[in-house]
PDB file of C-alpha atoms in Angstrom:
ATOM      1  CA  MET A  22     -48.075  29.437 -50.125  1.00 41.00           C
ATOM      2  CA  SER A  23     -50.279  26.565 -49.847  1.00 44.00           C
ATOM      3  CA  ALA A  24     -53.103  26.029 -48.085  1.00 47.00           C
ATOM      4  CA  THR A  25     -51.758  24.049 -44.972  1.00 50.00           C
ATOM      5  CA  ALA A  26     -49.973  26.636 -44.356  1.00 54.00           C
ATOM      6  CA  GLY A  27     -49.644  28.491 -41.277  1.00 64.00           C
ATOM      7  CA  ALA A  28     -51.315  25.537 -39.004  1.00 71.00           C
ATOM      8  CA  GLN A  29     -51.058  26.019 -35.697  1.00 68.00           C
ATOM      9  CA  VAL A  30     -50.983  23.823 -33.011  1.00 65.00           C
ATOM     10  CA  PRO A  31     -54.017  23.898 -30.653  1.00 63.00           C
ATOM     11  CA  GLN A  32     -53.106  26.036 -27.863  1.00 59.00           C
ATOM     12  CA  ALA A  33     -54.108  25.091 -24.482  1.00 66.00           C
ATOM     13  CA  GLN A  34     -53.272  21.684 -24.836  1.00 81.00           C
ATOM     14  CA  PHE A  35     -48.975  22.368 -24.610  1.00 86.00           C
ATOM     15  CA  ASP A  36     -46.936  24.271 -22.751  1.00 88.00           C
ATOM     16  CA  ALA A  37     -45.201  26.961 -24.622  1.00 89.00           C
ATOM     17  CA  ALA A  38     -41.621  24.431 -25.142  1.00 90.00           C
ATOM     18  CA  THR A  39     -43.746  22.604 -26.330  1.00 90.00           C
ATOM     19  CA  GLN A  40     -46.255  24.320 -29.037  1.00 91.00           C
ATOM     20  CA  ARG A  41     -43.073  25.708 -30.167  1.00 93.00           C
ATOM     21  CA  GLU A  42     -41.673  22.039 -30.555  1.00 94.00           C
ATOM     22  CA  LEU A  43     -44.822  21.156 -32.100  1.00 93.00           C
ATOM     23  CA  GLN A  44     -44.966  24.124 -34.139  1.00 94.00           C
ATOM     24  CA  GLU A  45     -40.873  23.180 -35.650  1.00 95.00           C
ATOM     25  CA  PHE A  46     -42.279  19.742 -36.489  1.00 96.00           C
ATOM     26  CA  ILE A  47     -44.979  20.933 -38.436  1.00 95.00           C
ATOM     27  CA  ASP A  48     -42.979  23.896 -40.163  1.00 96.00           C
ATOM     28  CA  GLN A  49     -40.683  20.454 -41.578  1.00 96.00           C
ATOM     29  CA  GLU A  50     -43.195  18.414 -41.977  1.00 96.00           C
ATOM     30  CA  GLN A  51     -44.904  21.065 -44.450  1.00 95.00           C
ATOM     31  CA  ALA A  52     -41.643  21.910 -46.523  1.00 95.00           C
ATOM     32  CA  LYS A  53     -41.572  17.411 -46.658  1.00 95.00           C
ATOM     33  CA  ALA A  54     -44.566  17.888 -47.852  1.00 96.00           C
ATOM     34  CA  LYS A  55     -44.434  20.661 -50.596  1.00 95.00           C
ATOM     35  CA  MET A  56     -41.187  18.877 -52.061  1.00 96.00           C
ATOM     36  CA  ALA A  57     -42.867  15.558 -51.690  1.00 96.00           C
ATOM     37  CA  ALA A  58     -46.392  17.504 -53.640  1.00 97.00           C
ATOM     38  CA  THR A  59     -43.055  19.376 -56.181  1.00 96.00           C
ATOM     39  CA  VAL A  60     -41.812  15.149 -57.402  1.00 97.00           C
ATOM     40  CA  HIS A  61     -45.777  14.429 -57.858  1.00 98.00           C
ATOM     41  CA  GLU A  62     -45.913  16.835 -60.211  1.00 97.00           C
ATOM     42  CA  LEU A  63     -42.634  16.172 -61.964  1.00 97.00           C
ATOM     43  CA  THR A  64     -43.047  12.766 -62.165  1.00 98.00           C
ATOM     44  CA  ASP A  65     -46.558  13.651 -63.471  1.00 98.00           C
ATOM     45  CA  THR A  66     -45.145  15.789 -65.945  1.00 97.00           C
ATOM     46  CA  CYS A  67     -41.866  13.099 -67.107  1.00 98.00           C
ATOM     47  CA  TRP A  68     -43.913  10.335 -67.158  1.00 98.00           C
ATOM     48  CA  LYS A  69     -46.244  12.616 -70.404  1.00 97.00           C
ATOM     49  CA  LYS A  70     -43.223  13.993 -71.788  1.00 97.00           C
ATOM     50  CA  CYS A  71     -41.154  10.434 -72.090  1.00 97.00           C
ATOM     51  CA  VAL A  72     -43.211   7.789 -71.711  1.00 97.00           C
ATOM     52  CA  THR A  73     -44.418   8.453 -75.389  1.00 94.00           C
ATOM     53  CA  GLY A  74     -44.869   4.442 -76.758  1.00 93.00           C
ATOM     54  CA  SER A  75     -47.026   1.730 -75.444  1.00 94.00           C
ATOM     55  CA  ILE A  76     -46.264   0.551 -71.888  1.00 96.00           C
ATOM     56  CA  SER A  77     -43.486  -2.955 -71.701  1.00 94.00           C
ATOM     57  CA  SER A  78     -42.350  -4.824 -69.167  1.00 94.00           C
ATOM     58  CA  LYS A  79     -39.359  -2.205 -68.726  1.00 95.00           C
ATOM     59  CA  PHE A  80     -38.476   0.969 -69.984  1.00 96.00           C
ATOM     60  CA  SER A  81     -36.346   1.339 -73.377  1.00 95.00           C
ATOM     61  CA  ARG A  82     -33.217   3.012 -72.876  1.00 95.00           C
ATOM     62  CA  ASN A  83     -34.717   6.085 -74.612  1.00 95.00           C
ATOM     63  CA  GLU A  84     -37.075   6.320 -71.474  1.00 96.00           C
ATOM     64  CA  VAL A  85     -34.410   6.125 -68.665  1.00 95.00           C
ATOM     65  CA  SER A  86     -32.137   9.156 -70.576  1.00 95.00           C
ATOM     66  CA  CYS A  87     -35.154  11.003 -71.121  1.00 97.00           C
ATOM     67  CA  LEU A  88     -36.655  10.265 -66.887  1.00 95.00           C
ATOM     68  CA  GLU A  89     -33.380  10.933 -66.196  1.00 91.00           C
ATOM     69  CA  ASN A  90     -32.455  14.556 -67.553  1.00 96.00           C
ATOM     70  CA  CYS A  91     -36.288  15.313 -67.232  1.00 97.00           C
ATOM     71  CA  VAL A  92     -35.651  16.639 -63.782  1.00 96.00           C
ATOM     72  CA  ASP A  93     -32.673  18.753 -64.282  1.00 96.00           C
ATOM     73  CA  ARG A  94     -33.632  20.432 -67.234  1.00 97.00           C
ATOM     74  CA  PHE A  95     -36.929  21.171 -66.102  1.00 97.00           C
ATOM     75  CA  LEU A  96     -35.794  22.662 -63.049  1.00 96.00           C
ATOM     76  CA  ASP A  97     -32.645  24.688 -65.601  1.00 96.00           C
ATOM     77  CA  THR A  98     -36.051  25.795 -67.591  1.00 97.00           C
ATOM     78  CA  SER A  99     -37.246  27.169 -64.344  1.00 95.00           C
ATOM     79  CA  PHE A 100     -34.507  28.818 -63.481  1.00 94.00           C
ATOM     80  CA  TYR A 101     -33.459  30.328 -66.801  1.00 96.00           C
ATOM     81  CA  ILE A 102     -37.204  31.747 -67.123  1.00 97.00           C
ATOM     82  CA  LEU A 103     -36.629  33.313 -63.570  1.00 95.00           C
ATOM     83  CA  ASN A 104     -34.052  34.777 -65.161  1.00 94.00           C
ATOM     84  CA  GLU A 105     -35.215  36.069 -68.175  1.00 94.00           C
ATOM     85  CA  VAL A 106     -38.525  37.691 -66.626  1.00 95.00           C
ATOM     86  CA  LYS A 107     -36.020  39.233 -63.979  1.00 93.00           C
ATOM     87  CA  GLN A 108     -33.807  40.972 -66.851  1.00 92.00           C
ATOM     88  CA  GLN A 109     -36.997  42.257 -68.602  1.00 91.00           C
ATOM     89  CA  ARG A 110     -38.188  43.630 -65.741  1.00 90.00           C
ATOM     90  CA  ASN A 111     -35.183  45.634 -64.784  1.00 88.00           C
ATOM     91  CA  GLN A 112     -35.210  47.024 -68.846  1.00 86.00           C
ATOM     92  CA  LEU A 113     -38.246  48.309 -68.275  1.00 80.00           C
ATOM     93  CA  HIS A 114     -37.014  50.255 -65.350  1.00 70.00           C
TER      94      HIS A 114
ATOM     95  CA  MET B   4     -69.152   5.902 -16.256  1.00 40.00           C
ATOM     96  CA  ALA B   5     -65.283   4.948 -15.834  1.00 41.00           C
ATOM     97  CA  SER B   6     -64.256   8.223 -16.617  1.00 38.00           C
ATOM     98  CA  PHE B   7     -65.427   9.313 -13.789  1.00 39.00           C
ATOM     99  CA  PHE B   8     -62.788   7.205 -12.160  1.00 40.00           C
ATOM    100  CA  GLY B   9     -58.989   9.346 -13.501  1.00 39.00           C
ATOM    101  CA  GLY B  10     -60.309   8.189 -17.174  1.00 39.00           C
ATOM    102  CA  GLY B  11     -60.783  11.698 -18.083  1.00 39.00           C
ATOM    103  CA  ALA B  12     -57.333  12.151 -20.089  1.00 40.00           C
ATOM    104  CA  ALA B  13     -58.800   9.939 -22.455  1.00 41.00           C
ATOM    105  CA  GLY B  14     -61.861  12.090 -23.090  1.00 41.00           C
ATOM    106  CA  GLY B  15     -59.328  14.691 -24.343  1.00 44.00           C
ATOM    107  CA  GLY B  16     -59.744  17.754 -21.800  1.00 45.00           C
ATOM    108  CA  GLY B  17     -58.227  17.003 -18.500  1.00 46.00           C
ATOM    109  CA  GLY B  18     -54.789  15.774 -17.979  1.00 48.00           C
ATOM    110  CA  SER B  19     -51.902  17.848 -17.177  1.00 55.00           C
ATOM    111  CA  GLY B  20     -49.048  16.233 -16.392  1.00 74.00           C
ATOM    112  CA  VAL B  21     -45.525  16.177 -17.197  1.00 78.00           C
ATOM    113  CA  GLN B  22     -45.915  12.497 -18.843  1.00 79.00           C
ATOM    114  CA  ASP B  23     -49.408  12.654 -20.518  1.00 87.00           C
ATOM    115  CA  GLN B  24     -48.067  16.534 -22.127  1.00 86.00           C
ATOM    116  CA  GLN B  25     -45.360  14.210 -23.847  1.00 88.00           C
ATOM    117  CA  GLN B  26     -47.584  11.464 -24.954  1.00 89.00           C
ATOM    118  CA  ARG B  27     -50.161  13.674 -26.611  1.00 90.00           C
ATOM    119  CA  LYS B  28     -47.598  15.308 -28.273  1.00 91.00           C
ATOM    120  CA  ASP B  29     -45.787  12.241 -29.590  1.00 92.00           C
ATOM    121  CA  GLN B  30     -49.327  11.120 -30.640  1.00 92.00           C
ATOM    122  CA  LEU B  31     -49.476  14.081 -32.214  1.00 92.00           C
ATOM    123  CA  LYS B  32     -46.797  14.095 -34.079  1.00 94.00           C
ATOM    124  CA  GLN B  33     -47.254  10.686 -35.292  1.00 95.00           C
ATOM    125  CA  GLN B  34     -51.149  11.370 -36.373  1.00 95.00           C
ATOM    126  CA  ILE B  35     -49.071  14.533 -38.723  1.00 95.00           C
ATOM    127  CA  GLN B  36     -46.446  11.796 -39.930  1.00 96.00           C
ATOM    128  CA  VAL B  37     -49.178   9.267 -40.931  1.00 97.00           C
ATOM    129  CA  GLU B  38     -51.799  11.829 -42.376  1.00 96.00           C
ATOM    130  CA  LEU B  39     -48.977  12.968 -44.534  1.00 96.00           C
ATOM    131  CA  ALA B  40     -47.866   9.494 -46.116  1.00 96.00           C
ATOM    132  CA  THR B  41     -51.527   8.802 -46.207  1.00 97.00           C
ATOM    133  CA  ALA B  42     -52.169  12.025 -48.907  1.00 96.00           C
ATOM    134  CA  ASN B  43     -48.365  10.980 -50.221  1.00 96.00           C
ATOM    135  CA  ALA B  44     -50.106   7.745 -51.094  1.00 97.00           C
ATOM    136  CA  GLN B  45     -53.355   8.855 -52.072  1.00 97.00           C
ATOM    137  CA  MET B  46     -51.638  11.045 -54.721  1.00 97.00           C
ATOM    138  CA  LEU B  47     -49.139   8.216 -56.323  1.00 97.00           C
ATOM    139  CA  ILE B  48     -52.741   6.172 -56.797  1.00 98.00           C
ATOM    140  CA  ASN B  49     -54.483   8.875 -58.076  1.00 98.00           C
ATOM    141  CA  LYS B  50     -51.573   9.675 -60.985  1.00 98.00           C
ATOM    142  CA  MET B  51     -50.849   5.845 -61.752  1.00 98.00           C
ATOM    143  CA  ASN B  52     -54.712   5.767 -62.089  1.00 98.00           C
ATOM    144  CA  GLU B  53     -54.586   8.578 -64.641  1.00 97.00           C
ATOM    145  CA  HIS B  54     -51.382   8.101 -66.258  1.00 98.00           C
ATOM    146  CA  CYS B  55     -52.169   4.652 -66.611  1.00 98.00           C
ATOM    147  CA  PHE B  56     -55.982   3.833 -67.176  1.00 98.00           C
ATOM    148  CA  GLU B  57     -54.514   6.647 -70.475  1.00 96.00           C
ATOM    149  CA  LYS B  58     -51.969   4.568 -71.417  1.00 96.00           C
ATOM    150  CA  CYS B  59     -53.406   0.853 -70.972  1.00 97.00           C
ATOM    151  CA  VAL B  60     -57.464   1.520 -71.281  1.00 96.00           C
ATOM    152  CA  THR B  61     -57.601   2.670 -74.953  1.00 93.00           C
ATOM    153  CA  LYS B  62     -60.837   1.688 -75.682  1.00 94.00           C
ATOM    154  CA  PRO B  63     -63.197   1.098 -72.536  1.00 95.00           C
ATOM    155  CA  SER B  64     -65.098  -2.106 -72.907  1.00 95.00           C
ATOM    156  CA  THR B  65     -67.878  -3.779 -71.021  1.00 96.00           C
ATOM    157  CA  SER B  66     -65.514  -5.342 -68.902  1.00 95.00           C
ATOM    158  CA  LEU B  67     -61.604  -4.804 -68.042  1.00 96.00           C
ATOM    159  CA  GLY B  68     -59.958  -7.464 -70.630  1.00 95.00           C
ATOM    160  CA  SER B  69     -56.602  -9.903 -69.487  1.00 96.00           C
ATOM    161  CA  SER B  70     -54.057  -7.811 -71.671  1.00 96.00           C
ATOM    162  CA  GLU B  71     -55.042  -4.432 -70.080  1.00 97.00           C
ATOM    163  CA  GLN B  72     -54.747  -6.117 -66.947  1.00 97.00           C
ATOM    164  CA  ALA B  73     -51.061  -7.231 -67.431  1.00 97.00           C
ATOM    165  CA  CYS B  74     -51.066  -3.363 -69.570  1.00 97.00           C
ATOM    166  CA  LEU B  75     -51.875  -1.825 -66.282  1.00 98.00           C
ATOM    167  CA  SER B  76     -49.696  -4.064 -64.120  1.00 97.00           C
ATOM    168  CA  ARG B  77     -46.591  -3.145 -65.521  1.00 97.00           C
ATOM    169  CA  CYS B  78     -47.420   0.077 -65.649  1.00 98.00           C
ATOM    170  CA  THR B  79     -48.129   0.632 -62.331  1.00 98.00           C
ATOM    171  CA  ALA B  80     -44.215  -1.023 -61.643  1.00 97.00           C
ATOM    172  CA  LEU B  81     -42.965   1.738 -64.397  1.00 98.00           C
ATOM    173  CA  TYR B  82     -44.771   4.558 -62.900  1.00 98.00           C
ATOM    174  CA  ALA B  83     -43.765   3.622 -59.301  1.00 97.00           C
ATOM    175  CA  GLN B  84     -39.721   3.210 -60.472  1.00 97.00           C
ATOM    176  CA  ALA B  85     -40.355   6.898 -62.528  1.00 97.00           C
ATOM    177  CA  PHE B  86     -41.641   8.515 -59.560  1.00 97.00           C
ATOM    178  CA  ASP B  87     -38.433   6.764 -57.079  1.00 96.00           C
ATOM    179  CA  HIS B  88     -36.884   7.933 -59.961  1.00 95.00           C
ATOM    180  CA  ILE B  89     -37.408  11.263 -60.190  1.00 97.00           C
ATOM    181  CA  SER B  90     -37.743  11.431 -56.230  1.00 96.00           C
ATOM    182  CA  GLN B  91     -33.793  10.974 -55.695  1.00 96.00           C
ATOM    183  CA  LYS B  92     -33.101  13.121 -58.910  1.00 96.00           C
ATOM    184  CA  TYR B  93     -34.975  15.740 -57.532  1.00 96.00           C
ATOM    185  CA  TYR B  94     -33.577  15.207 -54.133  1.00 95.00           C
ATOM    186  CA  GLN B  95     -29.709  15.719 -55.406  1.00 95.00           C
ATOM    187  CA  ARG B  96     -30.310  18.962 -57.429  1.00 94.00           C
ATOM    188  CA  VAL B  97     -32.073  20.561 -53.844  1.00 93.00           C
ATOM    189  CA  MET B  98     -28.687  19.751 -52.264  1.00 93.00           C
ATOM    190  CA  LYS B  99     -26.823  20.204 -55.143  1.00 92.00           C
ATOM    191  CA  GLU B 100     -28.473  23.908 -55.196  1.00 89.00           C
ATOM    192  CA  ALA B 101     -28.195  24.115 -51.397  1.00 89.00           C
ATOM    193  CA  SER B 102     -24.512  24.051 -51.485  1.00 88.00           C
ATOM    194  CA  SER B 103     -23.395  26.297 -54.113  1.00 84.00           C
ATOM    195  CA  THR B 104     -26.240  29.308 -53.853  1.00 72.00           C
ATOM    196  CA  PRO B 105     -28.938  28.837 -50.907  1.00 62.00           C
ATOM    197  CA  GLU B 106     -30.710  31.526 -53.322  1.00 61.00           C
ATOM    198  CA  ALA B 107     -31.542  28.830 -55.888  1.00 59.00           C
ATOM    199  CA  SER B 108     -32.698  25.618 -53.589  1.00 55.00           C
ATOM    200  CA  LEU B 109     -35.125  28.311 -52.180  1.00 59.00           C
ATOM    201  CA  GLU B 110     -36.537  28.957 -55.431  1.00 59.00           C
ATOM    202  CA  ALA B 111     -35.956  25.147 -56.299  1.00 59.00           C
ATOM    203  CA  GLN B 112     -38.132  23.797 -53.646  1.00 59.00           C
ATOM    204  CA  ARG B 113     -41.224  26.425 -54.099  1.00 58.00           C
ATOM    205  CA  LEU B 114     -41.782  25.047 -57.473  1.00 56.00           C
TER     206      LEU B 114
END
């Protein structure tokens, strides 16, 4: 999926058990990196949505609640659309 | 010169002992983590730059004014705060979805 997916451990330098361990480590780190990338995207999206006024030293009450709800509603939207598309596809068949 | 007398491992070619392998493994793991952490920090800085420039430097003039600088300081602090907050919320949601429907959590991570 991502450009880095499927990164391989250099084989010659490690025995089989170590290679497996490193592959597992890399897979885990890649999963973490993907989630971190999602957090960056969400912050970007939610900042644009919620921080509309000028910048003061603290977030306003509205901005705080908007940011708080933004993640869950974005993910809700994503699930909703996914379902909708699935249903539309089912109707076609 | 030193490589003739057992410095071969440092060159990356030789060194096949168990301890040496352990060391290289740990080194590789650490290197991966450092690189990912650096990329993460880089990303955050780029995003701050993009958003705070837009918010604070509305009309670029010959230099960065003091009020623009003050705005940038506030803005970067707030962006970091928003990032922490959203990160917390996102991980909470992923946990929640993982405990209810394994399928949904996979989809949440895939976004």
